[in-house]
PDB file of C-alpha atoms in Angstrom:
ATOM      1  CA  MET A 107      11.829   3.903 -10.530  1.00  0.00           C
ATOM      2  CA  SER A 108      10.423   1.828  -7.675  1.00  0.00           C
ATOM      3  CA  LEU A 109       7.783   3.220  -5.349  1.00  0.00           C
ATOM      4  CA  LEU A 110       9.562   2.068  -2.155  1.00  0.00           C
ATOM      5  CA  ALA A 111      12.950   0.621  -1.652  1.00  0.00           C
ATOM      6  CA  ALA A 112      14.770  -0.473   1.551  1.00  0.00           C
ATOM      7  CA  ILE A 113      18.520  -0.819   0.986  1.00  0.00           C
ATOM      8  CA  GLY A 114      20.732  -2.432   3.485  1.00  0.00           C
ATOM      9  CA  MET A 115      18.234  -1.545   6.221  1.00  0.00           C
ATOM     10  CA  GLY A 116      18.560  -2.611   9.804  1.00  0.00           C
ATOM     11  CA  LYS A 117      17.084  -1.577  13.253  1.00  0.00           C
ATOM     12  CA  ARG A 118      18.867  -2.151  16.561  1.00  0.00           C
ATOM     13  CA  LEU A 119      17.730  -0.998  19.858  1.00  0.00           C
ATOM     14  CA  PRO A 120      19.896   0.299  22.599  1.00  0.00           C
ATOM     15  CA  GLY A 121      21.474  -2.642  24.358  1.00  0.00           C
ATOM     16  CA  GLY A 122      22.081  -4.512  21.188  1.00  0.00           C
ATOM     17  CA  VAL A 123      18.690  -6.003  20.496  1.00  0.00           C
ATOM     18  CA  THR A 124      18.163  -6.400  16.750  1.00  0.00           C
ATOM     19  CA  LEU A 125      14.669  -6.076  15.276  1.00  0.00           C
ATOM     20  CA  VAL A 126      15.503  -6.415  11.544  1.00  0.00           C
ATOM     21  CA  GLN A 127      18.732  -6.642   9.631  1.00  0.00           C
ATOM     22  CA  ASP A 128      20.120  -6.641   6.140  1.00  0.00           C
ATOM     23  CA  ILE A 129      16.834  -5.910   4.527  1.00  0.00           C
ATOM     24  CA  ASP A 130      16.880  -5.293   0.812  1.00  0.00           C
ATOM     25  CA  LEU A 131      13.292  -4.963  -0.440  1.00  0.00           C
ATOM     26  CA  VAL A 132      11.763  -3.210  -3.405  1.00  0.00           C
ATOM     27  CA  ILE A 133       8.092  -2.551  -3.582  1.00  0.00           C
ATOM     28  CA  GLU A 134       6.463  -1.517  -6.883  1.00  0.00           C
ATOM     29  CA  ALA A 135       3.193   0.019  -7.625  1.00  0.00           C
ATOM     30  CA  GLY A 136       0.383  -2.455  -8.109  1.00  0.00           C
ATOM     31  CA  GLU A 137       2.022  -5.171  -5.957  1.00  0.00           C
ATOM     32  CA  PHE A 138       0.013  -6.881  -3.101  1.00  0.00           C
ATOM     33  CA  VAL A 139       2.651  -8.107  -0.715  1.00  0.00           C
ATOM     34  CA  ALA A 140       2.100 -10.317   2.337  1.00  0.00           C
ATOM     35  CA  VAL A 141       4.737 -10.229   5.073  1.00  0.00           C
ATOM     36  CA  ILE A 142       4.750 -13.434   6.979  1.00  0.00           C
ATOM     37  CA  GLY A 143       6.850 -15.191   9.589  1.00  0.00           C
ATOM     38  CA  PRO A 144       6.744 -16.520  13.218  1.00  0.00           C
ATOM     39  CA  SER A 145       5.922 -14.214  16.069  1.00  0.00           C
ATOM     40  CA  GLY A 146       8.848 -12.022  16.983  1.00  0.00           C
ATOM     41  CA  SER A 147      10.448 -12.236  13.678  1.00  0.00           C
ATOM     42  CA  GLY A 148      10.262  -8.508  13.024  1.00  0.00           C
ATOM     43  CA  LYS A 149       7.292  -8.351  10.792  1.00  0.00           C
ATOM     44  CA  SER A 150       5.694  -5.202  12.496  1.00  0.00           C
ATOM     45  CA  SER A 151       9.103  -3.560  12.890  1.00  0.00           C
ATOM     46  CA  LEU A 152       9.679  -3.921   9.257  1.00  0.00           C
ATOM     47  CA  LEU A 153       6.225  -2.327   8.419  1.00  0.00           C
ATOM     48  CA  TYR A 154       6.845   0.660  10.735  1.00  0.00           C
ATOM     49  CA  LEU A 155      10.168   1.335   9.211  1.00  0.00           C
ATOM     50  CA  LEU A 156       8.905   1.072   5.628  1.00  0.00           C
ATOM     51  CA  GLY A 157       6.040   3.446   6.695  1.00  0.00           C
ATOM     52  CA  LEU A 158       8.596   6.063   8.021  1.00  0.00           C
ATOM     53  CA  LEU A 159       6.975   5.690  11.579  1.00  0.00           C
ATOM     54  CA  ASP A 160      10.458   4.630  12.735  1.00  0.00           C
ATOM     55  CA  ARG A 161      13.947   5.351  11.482  1.00  0.00           C
ATOM     56  CA  PRO A 162      16.502   2.573  10.611  1.00  0.00           C
ATOM     57  CA  SER A 163      19.707   2.314  12.498  1.00  0.00           C
ATOM     58  CA  GLU A 164      21.471   1.537   9.243  1.00  0.00           C
ATOM     59  CA  GLY A 165      20.699   1.491   5.433  1.00  0.00           C
ATOM     60  CA  ARG A 166      18.294   3.731   3.553  1.00  0.00           C
ATOM     61  CA  ILE A 167      14.507   3.933   2.708  1.00  0.00           C
ATOM     62  CA  LEU A 168      13.781   5.511  -0.648  1.00  0.00           C
ATOM     63  CA  LEU A 169      10.257   6.722  -1.529  1.00  0.00           C
ATOM     64  CA  ASP A 170       9.895   7.388  -5.245  1.00  0.00           C
ATOM     65  CA  GLY A 171      13.697   7.399  -5.365  1.00  0.00           C
ATOM     66  CA  ALA A 172      14.095  10.068  -2.859  1.00  0.00           C
ATOM     67  CA  ASP A 173      16.212   9.138   0.319  1.00  0.00           C
ATOM     68  CA  THR A 174      14.131   9.818   3.410  1.00  0.00           C
ATOM     69  CA  ALA A 175      17.067   9.755   5.939  1.00  0.00           C
ATOM     70  CA  GLY A 176      17.778  13.439   5.992  1.00  0.00           C
ATOM     71  CA  LEU A 177      14.058  14.493   6.521  1.00  0.00           C
ATOM     72  CA  ALA A 178      13.075  16.281   9.656  1.00  0.00           C
ATOM     73  CA  PRO A 179      10.238  14.789  11.749  1.00  0.00           C
ATOM     74  CA  ALA A 180       7.801  17.286  10.498  1.00  0.00           C
ATOM     75  CA  ASP A 181       8.639  16.509   6.880  1.00  0.00           C
ATOM     76  CA  LEU A 182       8.412  12.814   7.516  1.00  0.00           C
ATOM     77  CA  ALA A 183       4.992  13.388   9.100  1.00  0.00           C
ATOM     78  CA  ALA A 184       3.829  15.431   6.026  1.00  0.00           C
ATOM     79  CA  LEU A 185       5.140  12.545   3.662  1.00  0.00           C
ATOM     80  CA  ARG A 186       3.237   9.972   5.639  1.00  0.00           C
ATOM     81  CA  LEU A 187       0.085  11.944   5.535  1.00  0.00           C
ATOM     82  CA  SER A 188       0.069  12.591   1.774  1.00  0.00           C
ATOM     83  CA  ARG A 189       1.638   9.280   0.549  1.00  0.00           C
ATOM     84  CA  ILE A 190       1.000   6.326   2.919  1.00  0.00           C
ATOM     85  CA  GLY A 191      -2.066   4.976   4.307  1.00  0.00           C
ATOM     86  CA  PHE A 192      -1.995   2.797   7.459  1.00  0.00           C
ATOM     87  CA  VAL A 193      -4.431   0.017   8.636  1.00  0.00           C
ATOM     88  CA  PHE A 194      -3.896  -1.663  11.949  1.00  0.00           C
ATOM     89  CA  GLN A 195      -5.284  -4.762  13.827  1.00  0.00           C
ATOM     90  CA  PHE A 196      -7.234  -2.435  15.967  1.00  0.00           C
ATOM     91  CA  HIS A 197      -9.242   0.088  13.840  1.00  0.00           C
ATOM     92  CA  PHE A 198      -8.277   3.099  16.076  1.00  0.00           C
ATOM     93  CA  LEU A 199     -11.485   4.947  14.974  1.00  0.00           C
ATOM     94  CA  LEU A 200     -12.107   7.806  17.355  1.00  0.00           C
ATOM     95  CA  PRO A 201     -15.086   6.620  19.467  1.00  0.00           C
ATOM     96  CA  GLU A 202     -16.699  10.110  19.836  1.00  0.00           C
ATOM     97  CA  PHE A 203     -16.652  10.738  16.001  1.00  0.00           C
ATOM     98  CA  ASP A 204     -19.038   9.065  13.527  1.00  0.00           C
ATOM     99  CA  ALA A 205     -17.548   7.045  10.609  1.00  0.00           C
ATOM    100  CA  LEU A 206     -17.761   9.921   8.273  1.00  0.00           C
ATOM    101  CA  ASP A 207     -15.845  12.307  10.657  1.00  0.00           C
ATOM    102  CA  ASN A 208     -13.233   9.634  11.160  1.00  0.00           C
ATOM    103  CA  VAL A 209     -12.529   9.402   7.467  1.00  0.00           C
ATOM    104  CA  LEU A 210     -12.513  13.188   7.254  1.00  0.00           C
ATOM    105  CA  ILE A 211      -9.607  13.484   9.820  1.00  0.00           C
ATOM    106  CA  PRO A 212      -6.709  13.012   7.496  1.00  0.00           C
ATOM    107  CA  ILE A 213      -8.492  15.019   4.719  1.00  0.00           C
ATOM    108  CA  ARG A 214      -8.729  17.981   6.942  1.00  0.00           C
ATOM    109  CA  ARG A 215      -5.130  17.535   8.264  1.00  0.00           C
ATOM    110  CA  LEU A 216      -3.785  17.544   4.600  1.00  0.00           C
ATOM    111  CA  ASP A 217      -6.119  20.534   3.811  1.00  0.00           C
ATOM    112  CA  ARG A 218      -6.340  19.836   0.074  1.00  0.00           C
ATOM    113  CA  LEU A 219     -10.083  19.576   0.205  1.00  0.00           C
ATOM    114  CA  ARG A 220     -12.603  21.365   2.376  1.00  0.00           C
ATOM    115  CA  GLY A 221     -16.318  21.723   3.101  1.00  0.00           C
ATOM    116  CA  ARG A 222     -18.539  19.919   0.493  1.00  0.00           C
ATOM    117  CA  ASP A 223     -15.543  18.497  -1.390  1.00  0.00           C
ATOM    118  CA  ALA A 224     -14.088  16.946   1.645  1.00  0.00           C
ATOM    119  CA  ARG A 225     -17.369  15.355   2.664  1.00  0.00           C
ATOM    120  CA  ALA A 226     -17.934  14.039  -0.835  1.00  0.00           C
ATOM    121  CA  ARG A 227     -14.564  12.451  -0.902  1.00  0.00           C
ATOM    122  CA  ALA A 228     -15.239  10.762   2.478  1.00  0.00           C
ATOM    123  CA  ASN A 229     -18.678   9.576   1.543  1.00  0.00           C
ATOM    124  CA  ALA A 230     -17.545   8.297  -1.763  1.00  0.00           C
ATOM    125  CA  LEU A 231     -14.911   6.117   0.044  1.00  0.00           C
ATOM    126  CA  LEU A 232     -17.426   4.822   2.555  1.00  0.00           C
ATOM    127  CA  ASP A 233     -19.777   3.950  -0.362  1.00  0.00           C
ATOM    128  CA  ALA A 234     -17.024   2.165  -2.313  1.00  0.00           C
ATOM    129  CA  LEU A 235     -16.284   0.066   0.761  1.00  0.00           C
ATOM    130  CA  GLY A 236     -19.914  -1.099   1.387  1.00  0.00           C
ATOM    131  CA  LEU A 237     -20.682   1.526   4.001  1.00  0.00           C
ATOM    132  CA  ALA A 238     -23.235   3.716   2.088  1.00  0.00           C
ATOM    133  CA  GLY A 239     -25.644   5.218   4.580  1.00  0.00           C
ATOM    134  CA  GLN A 240     -23.446   4.230   7.585  1.00  0.00           C
ATOM    135  CA  GLY A 241     -21.427   7.530   7.843  1.00  0.00           C
ATOM    136  CA  HIS A 242     -23.563   9.011  10.656  1.00  0.00           C
ATOM    137  CA  LYS A 243     -23.017   5.926  12.945  1.00  0.00           C
ATOM    138  CA  LEU A 244     -20.467   5.867  15.821  1.00  0.00           C
ATOM    139  CA  PRO A 245     -17.937   3.080  15.742  1.00  0.00           C
ATOM    140  CA  GLU A 246     -19.657   1.295  18.553  1.00  0.00           C
ATOM    141  CA  GLN A 247     -22.742   1.102  16.340  1.00  0.00           C
ATOM    142  CA  LEU A 248     -20.812  -0.732  13.557  1.00  0.00           C
ATOM    143  CA  SER A 249     -19.849  -4.364  13.379  1.00  0.00           C
ATOM    144  CA  GLY A 250     -16.178  -5.385  13.617  1.00  0.00           C
ATOM    145  CA  GLY A 251     -16.003  -5.751   9.770  1.00  0.00           C
ATOM    146  CA  MET A 252     -17.678  -2.491   9.156  1.00  0.00           C
ATOM    147  CA  ARG A 253     -15.277  -0.732  11.589  1.00  0.00           C
ATOM    148  CA  GLN A 254     -12.253  -2.238   9.758  1.00  0.00           C
ATOM    149  CA  ARG A 255     -13.607  -1.148   6.448  1.00  0.00           C
ATOM    150  CA  ALA A 256     -14.211   2.495   7.750  1.00  0.00           C
ATOM    151  CA  ALA A 257     -10.478   2.323   8.914  1.00  0.00           C
ATOM    152  CA  ILE A 258      -9.508   1.337   5.323  1.00  0.00           C
ATOM    153  CA  ALA A 259     -11.529   4.254   3.951  1.00  0.00           C
ATOM    154  CA  ARG A 260      -9.700   6.567   6.455  1.00  0.00           C
ATOM    155  CA  ALA A 261      -6.367   5.152   5.134  1.00  0.00           C
ATOM    156  CA  LEU A 262      -7.421   5.836   1.606  1.00  0.00           C
ATOM    157  CA  ALA A 263      -8.688   9.372   2.256  1.00  0.00           C
ATOM    158  CA  ASN A 264      -5.709  11.254   0.967  1.00  0.00           C
ATOM    159  CA  ASP A 265      -5.250   9.051  -2.088  1.00  0.00           C
ATOM    160  CA  PRO A 266      -2.004   7.324  -0.952  1.00  0.00           C
ATOM    161  CA  THR A 267       0.080   5.265  -3.350  1.00  0.00           C
ATOM    162  CA  LEU A 268       1.180   2.940  -0.588  1.00  0.00           C
ATOM    163  CA  ILE A 269      -1.081   1.021   1.971  1.00  0.00           C
ATOM    164  CA  LEU A 270       0.568  -0.573   4.952  1.00  0.00           C
ATOM    165  CA  ALA A 271      -1.492  -3.016   7.028  1.00  0.00           C
ATOM    166  CA  ASP A 272      -0.407  -4.604  10.347  1.00  0.00           C
ATOM    167  CA  GLU A 273      -2.422  -7.685  11.042  1.00  0.00           C
ATOM    168  CA  PRO A 274      -5.615  -6.098   9.710  1.00  0.00           C
ATOM    169  CA  THR A 275      -7.697  -9.150  10.047  1.00  0.00           C
ATOM    170  CA  GLY A 276      -6.343 -10.264  13.355  1.00  0.00           C
ATOM    171  CA  ASN A 277      -9.747  -9.400  15.146  1.00  0.00           C
ATOM    172  CA  LEU A 278     -12.188 -10.400  12.372  1.00  0.00           C
ATOM    173  CA  ASP A 279     -13.925 -13.628  11.626  1.00  0.00           C
ATOM    174  CA  THR A 280     -13.133 -15.681   8.487  1.00  0.00           C
ATOM    175  CA  LYS A 281     -15.715 -13.923   6.372  1.00  0.00           C
ATOM    176  CA  ASN A 282     -14.767 -10.463   7.289  1.00  0.00           C
ATOM    177  CA  ALA A 283     -11.144 -11.278   7.047  1.00  0.00           C
ATOM    178  CA  ALA A 284     -11.599 -12.469   3.442  1.00  0.00           C
ATOM    179  CA  ALA A 285     -13.598  -9.277   2.633  1.00  0.00           C
ATOM    180  CA  VAL A 286     -10.586  -7.085   3.780  1.00  0.00           C
ATOM    181  CA  PHE A 287      -8.208  -9.025   1.522  1.00  0.00           C
ATOM    182  CA  ASP A 288     -10.746  -8.678  -1.314  1.00  0.00           C
ATOM    183  CA  ILE A 289     -10.378  -4.874  -0.758  1.00  0.00           C
ATOM    184  CA  PHE A 290      -6.564  -5.025  -0.757  1.00  0.00           C
ATOM    185  CA  GLU A 291      -6.606  -7.126  -3.912  1.00  0.00           C
ATOM    186  CA  ARG A 292      -8.685  -4.501  -5.713  1.00  0.00           C
ATOM    187  CA  LEU A 293      -6.668  -1.648  -4.546  1.00  0.00           C
ATOM    188  CA  ALA A 294      -3.523  -3.158  -6.034  1.00  0.00           C
ATOM    189  CA  ARG A 295      -4.945  -4.701  -9.208  1.00  0.00           C
ATOM    190  CA  ASP A 296      -7.482  -2.010 -10.191  1.00  0.00           C
ATOM    191  CA  GLN A 297      -5.989   1.113  -8.733  1.00  0.00           C
ATOM    192  CA  GLY A 298      -2.342   0.410  -9.006  1.00  0.00           C
ATOM    193  CA  ARG A 299      -1.545   1.027  -5.379  1.00  0.00           C
ATOM    194  CA  ALA A 300       0.970  -0.848  -3.550  1.00  0.00           C
ATOM    195  CA  VAL A 301      -0.311  -2.858  -0.574  1.00  0.00           C
ATOM    196  CA  VAL A 302       2.006  -4.391   2.091  1.00  0.00           C
ATOM    197  CA  THR A 303       0.180  -6.400   4.896  1.00  0.00           C
ATOM    198  CA  VAL A 304       1.591  -8.282   7.761  1.00  0.00           C
ATOM    199  CA  THR A 305      -0.450 -11.279   8.434  1.00  0.00           C
ATOM    200  CA  HIS A 306      -0.249 -14.573  10.508  1.00  0.00           C
ATOM    201  CA  ASP A 307      -2.956 -16.185   8.329  1.00  0.00           C
ATOM    202  CA  VAL A 308      -1.170 -18.484   5.669  1.00  0.00           C
ATOM    203  CA  GLU A 309      -4.321 -18.960   3.736  1.00  0.00           C
ATOM    204  CA  LEU A 310      -4.914 -15.264   3.482  1.00  0.00           C
ATOM    205  CA  ALA A 311      -1.213 -14.735   2.601  1.00  0.00           C
ATOM    206  CA  ARG A 312      -1.538 -17.071  -0.399  1.00  0.00           C
ATOM    207  CA  ARG A 313      -3.991 -14.498  -1.973  1.00  0.00           C
ATOM    208  CA  ALA A 314      -1.208 -11.904  -2.179  1.00  0.00           C
ATOM    209  CA  THR A 315       0.767 -11.630  -5.372  1.00  0.00           C
ATOM    210  CA  ARG A 316       4.006 -11.754  -3.431  1.00  0.00           C
ATOM    211  CA  ARG A 317       5.040 -13.289  -0.081  1.00  0.00           C
ATOM    212  CA  VAL A 318       8.053 -12.003   1.965  1.00  0.00           C
ATOM    213  CA  HIS A 319       8.954 -14.329   4.769  1.00  0.00           C
ATOM    214  CA  LEU A 320      10.896 -13.038   7.697  1.00  0.00           C
ATOM    215  CA  VAL A 321      12.750 -15.061  10.454  1.00  0.00           C
ATOM    216  CA  ASP A 322      14.768 -13.479  13.055  1.00  0.00           C
ATOM    217  CA  GLY A 323      14.627 -10.150  11.354  1.00  0.00           C
ATOM    218  CA  ARG A 324      16.036 -11.268   8.063  1.00  0.00           C
ATOM    219  CA  VAL A 325      14.065 -11.996   4.706  1.00  0.00           C
ATOM    220  CA  VAL A 326      14.484 -15.716   4.116  1.00  0.00           C
ATOM    221  CA  SER A 327      12.287 -15.964   1.025  1.00  0.00           C
ATOM    222  CA  ASP A 328      10.582 -13.648  -1.428  1.00  0.00           C
ATOM    223  CA  GLU A 329       8.130 -15.449  -3.517  1.00  0.00           C
ATOM    224  CA  ARG A 330       5.891 -14.119  -6.358  1.00  0.00           C
ATOM    225  CA  GLY A 331       2.756 -15.560  -7.842  1.00  0.00           C
TER     226      GLY A 331
END
């Protein structure tokens, strides 16, 4: 059974504008997928649909074989919180919270861990991402690369099986962008998570184990290796 599957998926806006169409896409655990294509090709729209942040106009999205179409908004939100981690181009760390408290936000929302256990989980993630001893710092006290790594730690807080990233290196220099892709590679290869990232950087996309190319909202190629 596949981790995630889009079957005949399309999204149209009122007025007839088509964002994506005829999407048949299966994502397996342990895959590192780069979604590429020209500006306006529907890459981010596809990601938001796969992440259950938006509903398709047609077709289905299955997570672990279960159809998500009939779920109420609250149930979709709970599914996202427990199963999917999101990383965006802008880190979206809350500026008034330090790095540790930012990572604790989804842990506290899910409410599986509390107190010392929750803090231990958050600190372990920061340590694993090269941010040992940085948890007390506010986002403005961290470099751009460190802020994005803190955002990745937050995305991993609830141990999701699927990581979705929308242009996560768009605001980073070459060195920090490569470091982010290093992390994604390890998450897929060593931990068996599925990682799907939208990127405009062709060189970084080549590091993924699979490249899905979108043009005008359609998948025009799907290459592995």
